[in-house]
Amino acid sequence: MQEQPNDKDIAALESITELKNYNNFVFKQISNFVKGKKVLDFGSGYGDLCLYLKNLNYDIDGYDINQTAIEKTRLKDIKTYNKISQIDQKYDTVTSLNVLEHVKDDVGLIIQIKSLLVDNGTLVLYLPASPIVWTKMDEEVNHFRRYTKKDIEEKLINANYEIEYISFVDFIGWLVLLVMKFFRIQPNFNKKLLIFYDKVFFRYLKIFDFLFKKLIGKNLLIVAKLKEK
């Protein structure tokens, strides 16, 4: 999976968990594509998505390598693995938010996740998009890439998945990053600023996602189905 987390990774986790409006918006979209009952959140972080799905009565487990994140998720009474080899069952759906971009061999991980899915199982990915808004912040939190639709579609298809749905998310976030890059303003994980963005901007401007979801956004939401053997 990803490299061992650094201070920037931890700061990112702590900041993202505070984005209530953003998280609820993203989690709701993800939950619309969860199939079956048994779900694994691969790279579960602080367990926010796990808890959201648990409250929707899904049988949810987590997996992460960050020990602090694992402990916080387990405090939510969610079974959390820290090694893939420990996982001794298969899931109807595997979700993975903001994980593949941290992995040098993302194709290898996509293939490895297949072993965790039942036949015709569903993989739901949420990934940073648009290389044009690559900034130093991506480097600081150990990103290897931002994805294009073509890139992630090809990788999934070559790994024997069928794409069922793909769209962009967070147009406003993309626009903010583009403007900051144009004016050479270095973004960082300023917790207060991110919470302000969540409460004031994203809360009221998320409607733009419905207008631009097929065109551009800061992230990509992808739903893929594992083909029959």
Tab-separated table of N, CA and C in Angstrom, residues 23-122:
chain	number	residue	atom	x	y	z
A	23	ASN	N	-17.730	15.906	3.475
A	23	ASN	CA	-17.774	14.463	3.712
A	23	ASN	C	-19.168	13.892	3.514
A	24	ASN	N	-20.174	14.564	4.044
A	24	ASN	CA	-21.540	14.063	3.893
A	24	ASN	C	-21.948	14.009	2.418
A	25	PHE	N	-21.523	15.008	1.658
A	25	PHE	CA	-21.829	15.053	0.230
A	25	PHE	C	-21.171	13.883	-0.491
A	26	VAL	N	-19.892	13.654	-0.214
A	26	VAL	CA	-19.152	12.573	-0.866
A	26	VAL	C	-19.647	11.206	-0.393
A	27	PHE	N	-19.820	11.064	0.922
A	27	PHE	CA	-20.244	9.773	1.469
A	27	PHE	C	-21.614	9.361	0.938
A	28	LYS	N	-22.508	10.331	0.793
A	28	LYS	CA	-23.843	10.022	0.278
A	28	LYS	C	-23.748	9.494	-1.145
A	29	GLN	N	-22.900	10.124	-1.962
A	29	GLN	CA	-22.737	9.651	-3.338
A	29	GLN	C	-22.160	8.237	-3.365
A	30	ILE	N	-21.172	7.989	-2.526
A	30	ILE	CA	-20.551	6.669	-2.470
A	30	ILE	C	-21.566	5.619	-2.038
A	31	SER	N	-22.355	5.938	-1.020
A	31	SER	CA	-23.320	4.962	-0.502
A	31	SER	C	-24.350	4.565	-1.548
A	32	ASN	N	-24.596	5.442	-2.524
A	32	ASN	CA	-25.551	5.116	-3.585
A	32	ASN	C	-25.074	3.958	-4.459
A	33	PHE	N	-23.761	3.680	-4.416
A	33	PHE	CA	-23.203	2.655	-5.287
A	33	PHE	C	-22.747	1.406	-4.544
A	34	VAL	N	-22.918	1.390	-3.236
A	34	VAL	CA	-22.528	0.218	-2.454
A	34	VAL	C	-23.515	-0.913	-2.722
A	35	LYS	N	-22.980	-2.068	-3.092
A	35	LYS	CA	-23.816	-3.229	-3.384
A	35	LYS	C	-23.615	-4.300	-2.309
A	36	GLY	N	-24.673	-5.062	-2.026
A	36	GLY	CA	-24.576	-6.130	-1.046
A	36	GLY	C	-24.513	-5.600	0.381
A	37	LYS	N	-24.120	-6.452	1.288
A	37	LYS	CA	-24.126	-6.105	2.712
A	37	LYS	C	-22.735	-5.932	3.296
A	38	LYS	N	-21.803	-6.770	2.854
A	38	LYS	CA	-20.460	-6.760	3.435
A	38	LYS	C	-19.567	-5.795	2.659
A	39	VAL	N	-18.969	-4.859	3.401
A	39	VAL	CA	-18.184	-3.793	2.780
A	39	VAL	C	-16.839	-3.662	3.491
A	40	LEU	N	-15.791	-3.426	2.705
A	40	LEU	CA	-14.472	-3.118	3.245
A	40	LEU	C	-14.064	-1.738	2.762
A	41	ASP	N	-13.687	-0.861	3.697
A	41	ASP	CA	-13.134	0.440	3.309
A	41	ASP	C	-11.613	0.318	3.326
A	42	PHE	N	-11.018	0.314	2.163
A	42	PHE	CA	-9.591	0.071	1.981
A	42	PHE	C	-8.851	1.404	2.077
A	43	GLY	N	-8.112	1.571	3.188
A	43	GLY	CA	-7.498	2.864	3.482
A	43	GLY	C	-8.492	3.710	4.249
A	44	SER	N	-8.949	3.173	5.367
A	44	SER	CA	-10.123	3.720	6.073
A	44	SER	C	-9.855	4.981	6.880
A	45	GLY	N	-8.573	5.398	7.000
A	45	GLY	CA	-8.296	6.639	7.713
A	45	GLY	C	-8.837	6.617	9.126
A	46	TYR	N	-9.530	7.687	9.511
A	46	TYR	CA	-10.089	7.791	10.864
A	46	TYR	C	-11.466	7.133	10.987
A	47	GLY	N	-11.890	6.431	9.948
A	47	GLY	CA	-13.126	5.651	10.033
A	47	GLY	C	-14.400	6.433	9.789
A	48	ASP	N	-14.301	7.613	9.176
A	48	ASP	CA	-15.498	8.438	8.974
A	48	ASP	C	-16.475	7.791	7.989
A	49	LEU	N	-15.965	7.276	6.869
A	49	LEU	CA	-16.851	6.592	5.922
A	49	LEU	C	-17.369	5.293	6.526
A	50	CYS	N	-16.519	4.592	7.258
A	50	CYS	CA	-16.955	3.349	7.918
A	50	CYS	C	-18.154	3.612	8.828
A	51	LEU	N	-18.054	4.657	9.629
A	51	LEU	CA	-19.138	4.985	10.551
A	51	LEU	C	-20.402	5.386	9.791
A	52	TYR	N	-20.236	6.136	8.719
A	52	TYR	CA	-21.377	6.549	7.898
A	52	TYR	C	-22.105	5.318	7.358
A	53	LEU	N	-21.354	4.367	6.813
A	53	LEU	CA	-21.965	3.162	6.254
A	53	LEU	C	-22.508	2.241	7.352
A	54	LYS	N	-21.827	2.209	8.476
A	54	LYS	CA	-22.323	1.416	9.610
A	54	LYS	C	-23.692	1.919	10.048
A	55	ASN	N	-23.874	3.237	10.055
A	55	ASN	CA	-25.159	3.822	10.445
A	55	ASN	C	-26.257	3.544	9.411
A	56	LEU	N	-25.826	3.129	8.214
A	56	LEU	CA	-26.792	2.715	7.191
A	56	LEU	C	-27.003	1.197	7.212
A	57	ASN	N	-26.486	0.563	8.277
A	57	ASN	CA	-26.669	-0.874	8.526
A	57	ASN	C	-25.870	-1.783	7.593
A	58	TYR	N	-24.768	-1.272	7.057
A	58	TYR	CA	-23.862	-2.147	6.321
A	58	TYR	C	-22.923	-2.845	7.303
A	59	ASP	N	-22.514	-4.048	6.938
A	59	ASP	CA	-21.528	-4.802	7.713
A	59	ASP	C	-20.151	-4.346	7.226
A	60	ILE	N	-19.564	-3.369	7.899
A	60	ILE	CA	-18.394	-2.661	7.398
A	60	ILE	C	-17.137	-2.985	8.204
A	61	ASP	N	-16.039	-3.256	7.489
A	61	ASP	CA	-14.715	-3.397	8.089
A	61	ASP	C	-13.798	-2.342	7.493
A	62	GLY	N	-12.688	-2.084	8.166
A	62	GLY	CA	-11.714	-1.127	7.663
A	62	GLY	C	-10.346	-1.764	7.493
A	63	TYR	N	-9.512	-1.116	6.681
A	63	TYR	CA	-8.114	-1.524	6.531
A	63	TYR	C	-7.266	-0.270	6.380
A	64	ASP	N	-6.171	-0.202	7.137
A	64	ASP	CA	-5.253	0.929	7.023
A	64	ASP	C	-3.896	0.515	7.586
A	65	ILE	N	-2.851	1.294	7.260
A	65	ILE	CA	-1.520	1.024	7.809
A	65	ILE	C	-1.102	2.075	8.826
A	66	ASN	N	-1.909	3.126	8.946
A	66	ASN	CA	-1.617	4.199	9.900
A	66	ASN	C	-2.146	3.782	11.275
A	67	GLN	N	-1.258	3.540	12.232
A	67	GLN	CA	-1.671	3.009	13.524
A	67	GLN	C	-2.605	3.948	14.272
A	68	THR	N	-2.342	5.255	14.175
A	68	THR	CA	-3.237	6.228	14.821
A	68	THR	C	-4.634	6.143	14.234
A	69	ALA	N	-4.710	6.047	12.898
A	69	ALA	CA	-6.003	5.940	12.222
A	69	ALA	C	-6.718	4.653	12.614
A	70	ILE	N	-5.972	3.558	12.690
A	70	ILE	CA	-6.553	2.269	13.064
A	70	ILE	C	-7.183	2.348	14.444
A	71	GLU	N	-6.466	2.936	15.381
A	71	GLU	CA	-6.976	3.048	16.750
A	71	GLU	C	-8.247	3.886	16.801
A	72	LYS	N	-8.272	4.992	16.046
A	72	LYS	CA	-9.461	5.856	16.036
A	72	LYS	C	-10.653	5.140	15.410
A	73	THR	N	-10.391	4.334	14.381
A	73	THR	CA	-11.481	3.591	13.747
A	73	THR	C	-12.010	2.504	14.669
A	74	ARG	N	-11.116	1.825	15.340
A	74	ARG	CA	-11.545	0.772	16.270
A	74	ARG	C	-12.346	1.341	17.438
A	75	LEU	N	-12.076	2.601	17.812
A	75	LEU	CA	-12.866	3.247	18.861
A	75	LEU	C	-14.317	3.440	18.428
A	76	LYS	N	-14.558	3.433	17.129
A	76	LYS	CA	-15.922	3.528	16.587
A	76	LYS	C	-16.569	2.146	16.508
A	77	ASP	N	-15.924	1.148	17.124
A	77	ASP	CA	-16.425	-0.227	17.146
A	77	ASP	C	-16.498	-0.815	15.739
A	78	ILE	N	-15.449	-0.566	14.960
A	78	ILE	CA	-15.355	-1.087	13.603
A	78	ILE	C	-14.105	-1.954	13.507
A	79	LYS	N	-14.277	-3.184	13.082
A	79	LYS	CA	-13.147	-4.082	12.908
A	79	LYS	C	-12.215	-3.517	11.850
A	80	THR	N	-10.923	-3.380	12.193
A	80	THR	CA	-9.974	-2.741	11.285
A	80	THR	C	-8.702	-3.571	11.177
A	81	TYR	N	-8.349	-3.923	9.967
A	81	TYR	CA	-7.144	-4.703	9.704
A	81	TYR	C	-5.956	-3.763	9.445
A	82	ASN	N	-4.741	-4.250	9.762
A	82	ASN	CA	-3.547	-3.483	9.416
A	82	ASN	C	-2.631	-4.229	8.458
A	83	LYS	N	-3.058	-5.437	8.039
A	83	LYS	CA	-2.331	-6.201	7.035
A	83	LYS	C	-3.335	-6.874	6.109
A	84	ILE	N	-3.061	-6.805	4.815
A	84	ILE	CA	-3.964	-7.440	3.858
A	84	ILE	C	-4.027	-8.940	4.095
A	85	SER	N	-2.905	-9.522	4.500
A	85	SER	CA	-2.852	-10.971	4.733
A	85	SER	C	-3.770	-11.418	5.865
A	86	GLN	N	-4.189	-10.480	6.725
A	86	GLN	CA	-5.094	-10.810	7.834
A	86	GLN	C	-6.539	-10.969	7.367
A	87	ILE	N	-6.858	-10.387	6.220
A	87	ILE	CA	-8.240	-10.372	5.747
A	87	ILE	C	-8.586	-11.745	5.180
A	88	ASP	N	-9.462	-12.461	5.864
A	88	ASP	CA	-9.770	-13.848	5.505
A	88	ASP	C	-11.182	-14.022	4.956
A	89	GLN	N	-11.743	-12.974	4.392
A	89	GLN	CA	-13.072	-13.059	3.810
A	89	GLN	C	-13.135	-12.183	2.565
A	90	LYS	N	-14.232	-12.312	1.812
A	90	LYS	CA	-14.426	-11.499	0.621
A	90	LYS	C	-15.643	-10.597	0.824
A	91	TYR	N	-15.647	-9.497	0.090
A	91	TYR	CA	-16.654	-8.465	0.311
A	91	TYR	C	-17.466	-8.207	-0.956
A	92	ASP	N	-18.725	-7.813	-0.743
A	92	ASP	CA	-19.587	-7.443	-1.861
A	92	ASP	C	-19.111	-6.141	-2.503
A	93	THR	N	-18.628	-5.237	-1.654
A	93	THR	CA	-18.128	-3.942	-2.134
A	93	THR	C	-16.854	-3.575	-1.384
A	94	VAL	N	-15.878	-3.067	-2.117
A	94	VAL	CA	-14.692	-2.453	-1.512
A	94	VAL	C	-14.695	-0.980	-1.894
A	95	THR	N	-14.630	-0.110	-0.906
A	95	THR	CA	-14.506	1.324	-1.146
A	95	THR	C	-13.068	1.734	-0.861
A	96	SER	N	-12.597	2.768	-1.540
A	96	SER	CA	-11.240	3.260	-1.298
A	96	SER	C	-11.177	4.732	-1.662
A	97	LEU	N	-10.980	5.562	-0.649
A	97	LEU	CA	-10.954	7.008	-0.841
A	97	LEU	C	-9.538	7.541	-0.658
A	98	ASN	N	-9.043	8.210	-1.698
A	98	ASN	CA	-7.746	8.898	-1.621
A	98	ASN	C	-6.625	7.976	-1.152
A	99	VAL	N	-6.512	6.826	-1.814
A	99	VAL	CA	-5.476	5.852	-1.475
A	99	VAL	C	-4.543	5.582	-2.655
A	100	LEU	N	-5.098	5.268	-3.837
A	100	LEU	CA	-4.279	4.834	-4.962
A	100	LEU	C	-3.220	5.852	-5.364
A	101	GLU	N	-3.505	7.127	-5.157
A	101	GLU	CA	-2.528	8.158	-5.537
A	101	GLU	C	-1.270	8.117	-4.678
A	102	HIS	N	-1.339	7.425	-3.521
A	102	HIS	CA	-0.186	7.301	-2.626
A	102	HIS	C	0.677	6.085	-2.957
A	103	VAL	N	0.240	5.289	-3.919
A	103	VAL	CA	0.891	4.009	-4.196
A	103	VAL	C	1.635	4.091	-5.526
A	104	LYS	N	2.916	3.755	-5.503
A	104	LYS	CA	3.709	3.804	-6.735
A	104	LYS	C	3.158	2.828	-7.759
A	105	ASP	N	2.883	1.601	-7.335
A	105	ASP	CA	2.323	0.584	-8.225
A	105	ASP	C	0.819	0.494	-7.998
A	106	ASP	N	0.085	1.484	-8.494
A	106	ASP	CA	-1.365	1.490	-8.277
A	106	ASP	C	-2.055	0.357	-9.031
A	107	VAL	N	-1.509	-0.032	-10.181
A	107	VAL	CA	-2.092	-1.144	-10.933
A	107	VAL	C	-1.998	-2.437	-10.126
A	108	GLY	N	-0.841	-2.648	-9.491
A	108	GLY	CA	-0.676	-3.836	-8.662
A	108	GLY	C	-1.680	-3.875	-7.525
A	109	LEU	N	-1.970	-2.706	-6.935
A	109	LEU	CA	-2.928	-2.653	-5.831
A	109	LEU	C	-4.351	-2.894	-6.328
A	110	ILE	N	-4.677	-2.351	-7.503
A	110	ILE	CA	-5.997	-2.591	-8.091
A	110	ILE	C	-6.216	-4.084	-8.308
A	111	ILE	N	-5.181	-4.757	-8.775
A	111	ILE	CA	-5.259	-6.207	-8.994
A	111	ILE	C	-5.370	-6.944	-7.655
A	112	GLN	N	-4.616	-6.488	-6.657
A	112	GLN	CA	-4.656	-7.122	-5.339
A	112	GLN	C	-6.034	-7.006	-4.700
A	113	ILE	N	-6.702	-5.894	-4.910
A	113	ILE	CA	-8.034	-5.696	-4.339
A	113	ILE	C	-9.029	-6.699	-4.902
A	114	LYS	N	-8.781	-7.189	-6.121
A	114	LYS	CA	-9.677	-8.188	-6.719
A	114	LYS	C	-9.837	-9.408	-5.826
A	115	SER	N	-8.767	-9.769	-5.109
A	115	SER	CA	-8.816	-10.953	-4.240
A	115	SER	C	-9.718	-10.739	-3.028
A	116	LEU	N	-10.104	-9.485	-2.768
A	116	LEU	CA	-10.959	-9.171	-1.620
A	116	LEU	C	-12.434	-9.087	-2.006
A	117	LEU	N	-12.719	-9.205	-3.300
A	117	LEU	CA	-14.084	-9.063	-3.787
A	117	LEU	C	-14.704	-10.411	-4.146
A	118	VAL	N	-15.996	-10.523	-3.896
A	118	VAL	CA	-16.740	-11.687	-4.373
A	118	VAL	C	-16.852	-11.595	-5.885
A	119	ASP	N	-17.280	-12.678	-6.525
A	119	ASP	CA	-17.526	-12.641	-7.967
A	119	ASP	C	-18.539	-11.535	-8.271
A	120	ASN	N	-18.250	-10.752	-9.281
A	120	ASN	CA	-19.094	-9.607	-9.657
A	120	ASN	C	-19.150	-8.534	-8.576
A	121	GLY	N	-18.155	-8.519	-7.678
A	121	GLY	CA	-18.120	-7.510	-6.625
A	121	GLY	C	-17.881	-6.111	-7.172
A	122	THR	N	-18.153	-5.127	-6.335
A	122	THR	CA	-18.089	-3.720	-6.739
A	122	THR	C	-16.928	-2.999	-6.063
